[in-house]
Coordinates of C-alpha atoms in Angstrom, one line a residue:
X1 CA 168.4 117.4 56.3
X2 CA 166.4 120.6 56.1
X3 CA 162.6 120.0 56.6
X4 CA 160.9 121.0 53.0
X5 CA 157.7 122.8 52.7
X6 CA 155.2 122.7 49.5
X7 CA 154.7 126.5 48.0
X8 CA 153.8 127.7 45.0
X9 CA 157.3 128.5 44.3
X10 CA 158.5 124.8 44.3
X11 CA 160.0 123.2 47.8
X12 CA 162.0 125.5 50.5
X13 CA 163.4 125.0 53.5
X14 CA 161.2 126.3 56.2
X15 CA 161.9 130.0 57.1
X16 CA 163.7 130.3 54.0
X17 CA 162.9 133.3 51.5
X18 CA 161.0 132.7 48.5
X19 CA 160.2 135.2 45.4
X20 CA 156.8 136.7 45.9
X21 CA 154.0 136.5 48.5
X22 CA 155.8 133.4 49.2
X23 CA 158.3 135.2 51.0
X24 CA 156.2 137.5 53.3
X25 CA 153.8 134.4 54.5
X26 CA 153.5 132.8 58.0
X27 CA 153.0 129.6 57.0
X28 CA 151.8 127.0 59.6
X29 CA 155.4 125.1 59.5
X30 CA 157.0 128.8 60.7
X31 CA 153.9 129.3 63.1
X32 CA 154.5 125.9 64.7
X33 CA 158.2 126.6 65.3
X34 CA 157.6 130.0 67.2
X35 CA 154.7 128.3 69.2
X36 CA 157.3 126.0 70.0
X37 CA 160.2 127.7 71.3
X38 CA 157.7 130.5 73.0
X39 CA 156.8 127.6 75.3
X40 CA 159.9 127.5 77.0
X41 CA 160.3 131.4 76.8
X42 CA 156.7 131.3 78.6
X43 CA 157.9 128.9 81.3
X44 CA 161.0 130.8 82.2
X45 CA 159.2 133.9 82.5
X46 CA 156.5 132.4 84.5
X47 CA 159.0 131.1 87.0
X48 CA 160.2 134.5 87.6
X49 CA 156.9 135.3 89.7
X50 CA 155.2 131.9 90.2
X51 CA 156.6 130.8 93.3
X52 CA 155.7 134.2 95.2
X53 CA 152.2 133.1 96.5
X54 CA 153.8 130.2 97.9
X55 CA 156.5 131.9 99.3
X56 CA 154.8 131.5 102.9
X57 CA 153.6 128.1 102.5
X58 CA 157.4 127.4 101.7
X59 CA 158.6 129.3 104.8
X60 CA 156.8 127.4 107.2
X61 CA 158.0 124.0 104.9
X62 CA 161.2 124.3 105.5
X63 CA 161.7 126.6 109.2
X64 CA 162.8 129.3 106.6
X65 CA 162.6 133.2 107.8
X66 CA 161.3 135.3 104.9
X67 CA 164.2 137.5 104.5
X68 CA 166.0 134.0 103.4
X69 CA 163.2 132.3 101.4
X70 CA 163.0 135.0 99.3
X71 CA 166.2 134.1 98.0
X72 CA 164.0 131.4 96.1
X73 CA 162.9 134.2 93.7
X74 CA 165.8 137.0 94.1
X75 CA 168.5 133.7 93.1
X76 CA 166.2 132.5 90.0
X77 CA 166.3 136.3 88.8
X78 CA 169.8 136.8 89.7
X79 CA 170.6 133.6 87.8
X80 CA 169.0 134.5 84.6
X81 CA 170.9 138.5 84.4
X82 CA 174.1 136.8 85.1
X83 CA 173.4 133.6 82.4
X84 CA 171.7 136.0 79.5
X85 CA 175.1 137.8 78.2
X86 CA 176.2 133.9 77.1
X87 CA 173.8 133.2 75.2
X88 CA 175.1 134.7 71.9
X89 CA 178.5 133.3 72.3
X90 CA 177.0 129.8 73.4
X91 CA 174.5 129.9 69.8
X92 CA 178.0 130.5 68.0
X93 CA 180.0 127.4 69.8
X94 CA 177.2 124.9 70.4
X95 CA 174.5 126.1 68.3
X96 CA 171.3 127.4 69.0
X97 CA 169.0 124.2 68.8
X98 CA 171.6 122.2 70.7
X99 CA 171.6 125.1 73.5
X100 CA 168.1 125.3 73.8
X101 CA 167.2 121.6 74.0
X102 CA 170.3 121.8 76.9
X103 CA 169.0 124.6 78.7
X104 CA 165.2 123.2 78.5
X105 CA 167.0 120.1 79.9
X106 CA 168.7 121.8 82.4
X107 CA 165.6 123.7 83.6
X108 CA 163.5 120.5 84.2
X109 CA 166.1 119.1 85.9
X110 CA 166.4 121.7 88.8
X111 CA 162.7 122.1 89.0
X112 CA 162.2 118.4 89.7
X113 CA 165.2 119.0 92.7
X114 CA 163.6 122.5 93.5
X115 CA 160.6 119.6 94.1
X116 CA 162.4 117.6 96.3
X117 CA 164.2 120.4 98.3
X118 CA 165.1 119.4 102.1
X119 CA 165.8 122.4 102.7
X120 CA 165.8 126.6 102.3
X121 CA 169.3 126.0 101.2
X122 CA 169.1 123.2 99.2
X123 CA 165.7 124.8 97.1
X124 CA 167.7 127.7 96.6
X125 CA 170.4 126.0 94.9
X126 CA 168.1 124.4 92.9
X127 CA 166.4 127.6 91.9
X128 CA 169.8 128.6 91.1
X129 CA 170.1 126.5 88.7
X130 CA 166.9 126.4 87.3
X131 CA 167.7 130.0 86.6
X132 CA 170.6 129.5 84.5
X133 CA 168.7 127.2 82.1
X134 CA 165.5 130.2 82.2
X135 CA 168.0 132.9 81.5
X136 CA 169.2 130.4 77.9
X137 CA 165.3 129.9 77.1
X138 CA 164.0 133.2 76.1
X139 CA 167.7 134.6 74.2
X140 CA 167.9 131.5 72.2
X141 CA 164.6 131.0 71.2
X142 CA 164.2 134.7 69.6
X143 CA 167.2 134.4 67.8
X144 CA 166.2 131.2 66.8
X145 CA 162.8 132.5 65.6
X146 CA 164.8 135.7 63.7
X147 CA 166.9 133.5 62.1
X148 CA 163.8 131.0 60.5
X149 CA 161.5 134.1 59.8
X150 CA 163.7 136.4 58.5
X151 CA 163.9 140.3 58.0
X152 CA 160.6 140.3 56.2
X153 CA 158.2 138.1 59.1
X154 CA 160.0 138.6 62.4
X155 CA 158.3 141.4 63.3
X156 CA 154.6 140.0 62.3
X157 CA 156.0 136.3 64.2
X158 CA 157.4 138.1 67.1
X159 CA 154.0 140.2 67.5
X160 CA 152.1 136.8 67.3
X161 CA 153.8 134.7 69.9
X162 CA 155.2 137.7 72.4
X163 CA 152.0 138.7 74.1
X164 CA 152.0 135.4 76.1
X165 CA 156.2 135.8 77.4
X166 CA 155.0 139.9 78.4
X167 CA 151.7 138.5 80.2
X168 CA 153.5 135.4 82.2
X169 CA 155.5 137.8 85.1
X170 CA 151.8 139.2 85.5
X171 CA 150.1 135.7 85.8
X172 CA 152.9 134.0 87.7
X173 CA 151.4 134.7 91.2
X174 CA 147.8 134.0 89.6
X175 CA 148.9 130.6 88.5
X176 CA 151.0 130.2 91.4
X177 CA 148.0 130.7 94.2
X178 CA 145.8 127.7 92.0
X179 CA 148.5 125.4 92.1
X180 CA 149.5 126.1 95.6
X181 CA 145.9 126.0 97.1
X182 CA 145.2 122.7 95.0
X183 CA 148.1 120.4 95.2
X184 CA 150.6 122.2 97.8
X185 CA 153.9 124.5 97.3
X186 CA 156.3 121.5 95.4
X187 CA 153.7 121.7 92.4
X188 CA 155.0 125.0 91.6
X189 CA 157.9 123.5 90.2
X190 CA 156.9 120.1 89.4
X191 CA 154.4 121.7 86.7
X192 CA 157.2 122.6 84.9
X193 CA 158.1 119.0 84.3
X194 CA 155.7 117.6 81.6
X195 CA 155.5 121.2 80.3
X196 CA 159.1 120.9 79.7
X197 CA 159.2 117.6 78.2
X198 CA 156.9 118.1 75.5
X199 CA 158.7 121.0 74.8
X200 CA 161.6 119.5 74.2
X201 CA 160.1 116.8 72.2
X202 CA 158.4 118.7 69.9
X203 CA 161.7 120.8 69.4
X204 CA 163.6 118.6 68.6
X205 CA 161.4 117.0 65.7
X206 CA 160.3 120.3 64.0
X207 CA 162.8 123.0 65.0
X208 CA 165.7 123.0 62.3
X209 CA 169.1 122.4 62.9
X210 CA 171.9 125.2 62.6
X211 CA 173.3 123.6 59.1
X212 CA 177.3 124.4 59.7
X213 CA 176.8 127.6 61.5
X214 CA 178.5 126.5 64.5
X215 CA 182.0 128.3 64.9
X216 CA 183.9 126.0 67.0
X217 CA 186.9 128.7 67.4
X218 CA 185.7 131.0 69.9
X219 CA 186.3 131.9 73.0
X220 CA 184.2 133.4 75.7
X221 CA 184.6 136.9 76.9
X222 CA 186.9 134.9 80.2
X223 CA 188.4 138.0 81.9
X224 CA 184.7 139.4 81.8
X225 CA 183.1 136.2 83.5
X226 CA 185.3 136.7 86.1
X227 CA 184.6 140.1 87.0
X228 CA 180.5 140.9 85.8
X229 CA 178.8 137.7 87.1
X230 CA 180.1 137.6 91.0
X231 CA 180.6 141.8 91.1
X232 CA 177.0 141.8 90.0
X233 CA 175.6 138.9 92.8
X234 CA 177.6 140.5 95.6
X235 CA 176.7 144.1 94.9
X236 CA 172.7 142.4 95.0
X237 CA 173.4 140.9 97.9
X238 CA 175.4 143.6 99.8
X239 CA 172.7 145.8 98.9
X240 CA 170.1 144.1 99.9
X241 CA 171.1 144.0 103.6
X242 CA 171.7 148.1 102.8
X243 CA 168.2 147.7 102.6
X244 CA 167.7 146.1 105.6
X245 CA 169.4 148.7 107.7
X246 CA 172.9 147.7 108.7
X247 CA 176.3 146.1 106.8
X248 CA 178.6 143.4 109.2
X249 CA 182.1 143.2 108.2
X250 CA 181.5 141.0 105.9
X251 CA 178.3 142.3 104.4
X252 CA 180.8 145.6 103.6
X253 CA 183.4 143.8 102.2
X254 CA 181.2 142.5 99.6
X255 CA 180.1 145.8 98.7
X256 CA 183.5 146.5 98.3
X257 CA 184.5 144.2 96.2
X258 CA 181.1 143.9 94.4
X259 CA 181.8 147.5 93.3
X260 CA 185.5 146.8 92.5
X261 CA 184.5 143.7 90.8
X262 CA 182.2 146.0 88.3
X263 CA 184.7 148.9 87.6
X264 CA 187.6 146.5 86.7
X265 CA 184.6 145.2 84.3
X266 CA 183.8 148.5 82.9
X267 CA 187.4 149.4 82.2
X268 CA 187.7 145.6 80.6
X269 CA 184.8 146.0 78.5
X270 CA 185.9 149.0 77.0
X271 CA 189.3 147.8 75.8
X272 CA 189.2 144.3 75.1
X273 CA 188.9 143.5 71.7
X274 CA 186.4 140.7 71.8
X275 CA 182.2 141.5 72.1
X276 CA 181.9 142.0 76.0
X277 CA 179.2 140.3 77.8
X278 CA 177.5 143.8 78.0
X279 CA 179.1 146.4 75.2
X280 CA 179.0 149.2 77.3
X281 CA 179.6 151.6 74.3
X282 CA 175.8 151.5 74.1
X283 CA 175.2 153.7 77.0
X284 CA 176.7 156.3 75.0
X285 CA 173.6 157.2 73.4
X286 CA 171.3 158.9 75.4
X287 CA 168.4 157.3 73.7
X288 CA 169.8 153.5 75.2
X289 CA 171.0 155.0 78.5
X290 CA 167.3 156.3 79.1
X291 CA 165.8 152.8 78.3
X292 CA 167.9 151.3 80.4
X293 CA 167.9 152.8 83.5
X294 CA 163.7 152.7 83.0
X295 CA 164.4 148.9 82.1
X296 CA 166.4 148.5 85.3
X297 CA 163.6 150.5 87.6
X298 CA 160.6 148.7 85.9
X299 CA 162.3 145.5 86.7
X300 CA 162.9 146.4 90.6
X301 CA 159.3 148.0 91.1
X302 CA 157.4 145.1 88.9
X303 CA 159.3 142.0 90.7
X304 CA 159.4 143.5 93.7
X305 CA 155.8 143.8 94.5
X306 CA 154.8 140.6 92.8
X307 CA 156.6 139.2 96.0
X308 CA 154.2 141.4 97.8
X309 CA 151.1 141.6 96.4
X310 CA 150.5 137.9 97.3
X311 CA 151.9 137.5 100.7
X312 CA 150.0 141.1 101.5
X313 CA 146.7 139.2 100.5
X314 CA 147.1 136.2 102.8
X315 CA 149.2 137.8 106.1
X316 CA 146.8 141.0 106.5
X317 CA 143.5 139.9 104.7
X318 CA 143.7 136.4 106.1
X319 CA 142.7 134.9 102.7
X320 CA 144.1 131.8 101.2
X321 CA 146.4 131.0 98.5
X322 CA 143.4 130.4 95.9
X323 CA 141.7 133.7 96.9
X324 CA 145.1 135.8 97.1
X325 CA 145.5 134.2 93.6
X326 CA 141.5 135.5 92.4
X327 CA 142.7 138.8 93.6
X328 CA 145.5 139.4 91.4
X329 CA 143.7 138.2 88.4
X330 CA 142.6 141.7 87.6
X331 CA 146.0 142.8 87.8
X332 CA 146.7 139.9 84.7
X333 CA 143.5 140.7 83.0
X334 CA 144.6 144.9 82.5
X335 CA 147.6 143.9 81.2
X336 CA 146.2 141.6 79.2
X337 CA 143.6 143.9 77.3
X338 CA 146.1 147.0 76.8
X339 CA 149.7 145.4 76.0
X340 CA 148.2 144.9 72.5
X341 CA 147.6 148.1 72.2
X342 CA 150.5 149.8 73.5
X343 CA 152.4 149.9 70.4
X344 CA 149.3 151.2 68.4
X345 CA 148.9 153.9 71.3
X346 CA 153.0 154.8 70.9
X347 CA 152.8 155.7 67.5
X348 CA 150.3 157.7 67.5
X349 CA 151.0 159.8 70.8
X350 CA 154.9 158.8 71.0
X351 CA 157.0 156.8 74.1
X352 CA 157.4 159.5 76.3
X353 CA 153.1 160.1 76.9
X354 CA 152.5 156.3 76.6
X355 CA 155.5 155.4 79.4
X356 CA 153.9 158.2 81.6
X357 CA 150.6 157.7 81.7
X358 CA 151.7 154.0 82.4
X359 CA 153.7 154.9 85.3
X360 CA 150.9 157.1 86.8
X361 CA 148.6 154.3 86.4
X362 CA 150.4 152.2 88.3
X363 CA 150.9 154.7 91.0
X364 CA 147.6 155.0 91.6
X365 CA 146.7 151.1 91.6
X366 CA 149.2 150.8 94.7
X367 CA 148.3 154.0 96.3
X368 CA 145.4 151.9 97.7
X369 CA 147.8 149.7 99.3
X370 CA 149.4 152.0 101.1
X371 CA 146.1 153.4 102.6
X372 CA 145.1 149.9 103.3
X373 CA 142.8 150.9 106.3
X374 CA 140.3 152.7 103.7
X375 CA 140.5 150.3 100.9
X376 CA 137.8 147.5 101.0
X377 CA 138.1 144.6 98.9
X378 CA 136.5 145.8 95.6
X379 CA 138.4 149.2 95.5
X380 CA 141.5 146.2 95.6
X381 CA 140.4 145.0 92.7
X382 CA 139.7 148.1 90.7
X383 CA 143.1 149.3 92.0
X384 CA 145.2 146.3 90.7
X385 CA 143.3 145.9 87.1
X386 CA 143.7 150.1 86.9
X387 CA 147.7 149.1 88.2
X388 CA 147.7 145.9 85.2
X389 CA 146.9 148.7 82.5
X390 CA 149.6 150.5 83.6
X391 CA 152.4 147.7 83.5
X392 CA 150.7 146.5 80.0
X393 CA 151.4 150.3 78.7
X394 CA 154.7 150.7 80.0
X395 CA 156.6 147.3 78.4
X396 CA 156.1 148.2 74.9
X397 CA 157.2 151.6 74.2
X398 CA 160.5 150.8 76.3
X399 CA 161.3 147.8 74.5
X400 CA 160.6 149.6 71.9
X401 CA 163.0 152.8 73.1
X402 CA 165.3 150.2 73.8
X403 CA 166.1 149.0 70.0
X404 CA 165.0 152.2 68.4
X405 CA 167.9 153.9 69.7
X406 CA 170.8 151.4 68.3
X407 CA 171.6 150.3 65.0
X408 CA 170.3 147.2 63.7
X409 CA 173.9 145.3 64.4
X410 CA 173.9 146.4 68.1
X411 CA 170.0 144.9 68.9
X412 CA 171.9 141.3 70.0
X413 CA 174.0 143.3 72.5
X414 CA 171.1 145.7 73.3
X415 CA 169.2 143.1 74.0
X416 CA 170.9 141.0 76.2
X417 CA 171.5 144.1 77.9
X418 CA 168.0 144.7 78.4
X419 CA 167.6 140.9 79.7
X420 CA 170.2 141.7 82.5
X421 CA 169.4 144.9 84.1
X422 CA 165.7 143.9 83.9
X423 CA 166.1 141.2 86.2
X424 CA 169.2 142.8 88.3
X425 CA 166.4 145.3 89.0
X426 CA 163.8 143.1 89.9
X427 CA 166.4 140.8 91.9
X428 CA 167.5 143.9 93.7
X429 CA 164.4 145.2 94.3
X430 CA 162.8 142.0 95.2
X431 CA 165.7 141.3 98.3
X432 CA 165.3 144.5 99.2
X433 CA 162.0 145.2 99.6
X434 CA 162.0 141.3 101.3
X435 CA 164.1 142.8 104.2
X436 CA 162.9 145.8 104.4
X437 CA 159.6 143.9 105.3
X438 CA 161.0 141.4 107.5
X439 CA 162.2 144.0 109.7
X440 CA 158.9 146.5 109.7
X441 CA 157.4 143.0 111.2
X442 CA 160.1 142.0 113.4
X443 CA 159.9 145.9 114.9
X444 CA 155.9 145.5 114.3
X445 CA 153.8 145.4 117.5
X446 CA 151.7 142.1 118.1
X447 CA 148.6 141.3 117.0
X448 CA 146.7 142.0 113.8
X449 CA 147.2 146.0 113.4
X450 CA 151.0 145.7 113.6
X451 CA 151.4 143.2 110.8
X452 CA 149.1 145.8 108.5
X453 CA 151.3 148.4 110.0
X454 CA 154.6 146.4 108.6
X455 CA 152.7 146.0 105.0
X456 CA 151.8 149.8 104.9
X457 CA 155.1 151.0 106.0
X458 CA 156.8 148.4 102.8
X459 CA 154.0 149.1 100.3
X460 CA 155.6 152.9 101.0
X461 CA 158.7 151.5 99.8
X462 CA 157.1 149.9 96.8
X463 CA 155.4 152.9 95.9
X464 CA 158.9 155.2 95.9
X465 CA 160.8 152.5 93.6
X466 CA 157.7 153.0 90.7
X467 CA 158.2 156.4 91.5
X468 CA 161.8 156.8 90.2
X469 CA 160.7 155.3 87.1
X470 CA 159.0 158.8 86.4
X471 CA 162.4 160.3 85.7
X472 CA 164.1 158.5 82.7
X473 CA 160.7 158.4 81.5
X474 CA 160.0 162.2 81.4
X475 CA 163.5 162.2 79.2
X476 CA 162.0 159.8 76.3
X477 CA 161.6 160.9 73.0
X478 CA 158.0 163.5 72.7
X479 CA 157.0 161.8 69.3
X480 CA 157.6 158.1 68.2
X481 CA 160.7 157.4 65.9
X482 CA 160.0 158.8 62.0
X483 CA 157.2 161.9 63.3
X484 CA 157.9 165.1 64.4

């Protein structure tokens, strides 16, 4: 039965519309609901960073090399772009309460394994996995929350309870370094554990059910999950060792057949006549194509150096994992003060300014990095709060590019579109910049000046993929959508 709620207007179910004021209201039954679901949209984006400050505490765990342990946050990533493009078709067969209770389920699961791992193989499986129920999370709770709220309150709901899913990539490592310096590297997963459970209680008393909308007829896109999800993970990893400087046979015959794999999907996807995982007919519009291609850069350049920024702070400062965690807090904190503001900023002075100026600022917060023999430790601080403004102005106007350039019927596609090449960016960029840094300290000289030396030369790396994002960005839209 549909939980009622006492208005004015009689008794409705909640999320239902009602005549009036009634109708516009977030009342504390629709409030409770999104602060339920964003819990577990909060956890999986967490994950996506928390484990990089214990990256070398788990290297030296398990006898792990870091060009393979970073495969515990490259796989998680990877995982959720290749899971994401379900979702919709899994809300439609299962339904959408059913599927998020299973993929919370499935995500505290593998973090309790992840826990337990034996080994760099075995915690990567489990990451794996624990990836796959993250990628469900976040999809299926919005469209969970869009369908309760309704046309009139999502955007005032999704405003509400979206700041804490944009800040938790930026506070991963933060949170990450406490648990790791308190309780050792296995917390990082079994945190999620009680999280997760409550979640999953509390969902499954007040959430609503999906009331018949289940179509039990269709069919997944099948010739498409054949061809996207492995052309995408061997093209990763193929790249990846691209990165690193050299291709064995095998190495090349995945990026052969990682690129074959994704031009027999783009032909697919533009003929068959059920919704593709990814509807490439979005990319015609130029408006899309530019968000996307920023989407996919922001992911590799953001990811990417939240594998760095921690390990930077313990292998050439010689700090520990609680003070490498102190030092990224400013990071958190300018994100935290201007993502609010972003959107307020956009309309006023339009994307393209607010993207920019974002970019720049993160430019110059890692430029300090790079000249790491003139930076002491408070210009490290000022440089990574001046480097969180610039990620918290950045996020909004592309997401917002991103749906203001479809029609309303394309933002489920558009955004699980989004959802993938974010994190195939930041999975890319993560592995790449992981080898890339395990070689510079393999070639490195001994001693103290040739590990900095290693960090410099990758920082140099990091700086060049925030760099690119300058392009696509120079090509948004002068004035925000309805001015000029």
């Amino acid at each position: 039965m549909k939980r009622l709620v006492a208005g004015r207007t009689g008794t409705r179910p909640v999320g239902a519309s009602a005549p009036g004021d009634a109708a516009d209201r977030l009342d504390p039954g629709l409030l409770r609901i999104g602060w339920v679901l964003i819990l577990g949209a909060v956890l999986a984006q967490l994950d996506t960073t928390i484990v990089n400050v214990g990256v070398g505490s788990m290297a030296e765990g398990l006898t792990a090399s870091l060009t393979a342990i970073q495969w515990v946050s490259t796989g998680y990533l990877l995982a959720v772009a290749l899971v994401a493009p379900l979702s919709g078709w899994l809300i439609q067969r299962v339904g959408a309460k059913r599927m998020w209770l299973a993929s919370v389920a499935v995500f505290v699961a593998a973090s309790a394994l992840a826990g337990l791992a034996w080994s760099p193989g075995a915690l990567i499986g489990f990451r794996i996995v624990q990836g796959l129920g993250g990628g469900l999370m976040q999809p299926i709770g919005q469209a969970i929350v869009a369908r309760i709220a309704g046309p009139r309150r999502i955007g005032r709901l999704v405003g509400i309870i979206t700041m804490p899913v944009s800040l938790a990539p930026i506070l991963g490592p933060v949170v990450g370094g406490l648990i790791v310096h308190g309780a050792g590297w296995r917390w990082l997963f079994y945190v999620n554990i009680p999280i997760g459970l409550l979640a999953l209680v509390l969902a499954a008393r007040i959430v609503p059910g999906d009331h018949g909308e289940r179509q039990t007829g269709l069919r997944p896109d099948g010739l498409g999950l054949a061809l996207l999800p492995p052309g995408l993970a061997a093209l990763v990893y193929a790249l990846a060792q691209v990165g690193g400087g050299g291709l064995d046979p095998l190495q090349a015959a995945l990026l052969i057949g990682g690129f074959l794999l994704l031009a027999g999907y783009g032909v697919h996807a533009l003929r068959t006549d059920r919704a593709p995982l990814i509807d490439l007919r979005l990319f015609a519009g130029r408006g899309f194509t530019l968000a996307s291609v920023n989407t996919f850069l922001l992911g590799a350049a953001l990811y990417s150096s939240m594998l760095l920024l921690p390990l930077y702070f313990v292998e050439v400062r010689g700090m520990s994992a609680f003070e490498a965690a102190l030092m990224l807090a400013p990071q958190a904190l300018g994100t935290a003060v201007v993502t609010p503001l972003a959107g307020k900023v956009t309309d006023a002075y339009g994307p393209r300014a607010v993207v920019l100026a974002g970019i720049l600022l993160t430019l110059a917060g890692t430029v300090p990095f790079v000249l790491d023999a003139a930076a002491g430790t408070l210009g490290l601080v000022v440089a990574l709060f001046v480097r969180g403004v610039g990620l918290g102005a950045i996020t909004p106007p592309n997401v917002a590019a991103t749906y203001t350039s479809v029609q309303r019927s394309q933002v489920p596609a558009a955004t699980s579109a989004r959802t993938v090449l974010n994190r195939i960016g930041g999975s890319l960029g993560t592995a790449v910049l992981a080898v890339l840094l395990q070689n510079a300290l393999s070639g490195a000289g001994d001693g103290p000046a040739g590990v900095r030396d290693a960090y410099t030369h990758t920082f140099w790396w990091a700086l060049a993929f925030s760099a690119l994002t300058l392009v696509p960005a120079a090509l948004y839209p002068k004035h925000a959508p309805g001015k000029g």
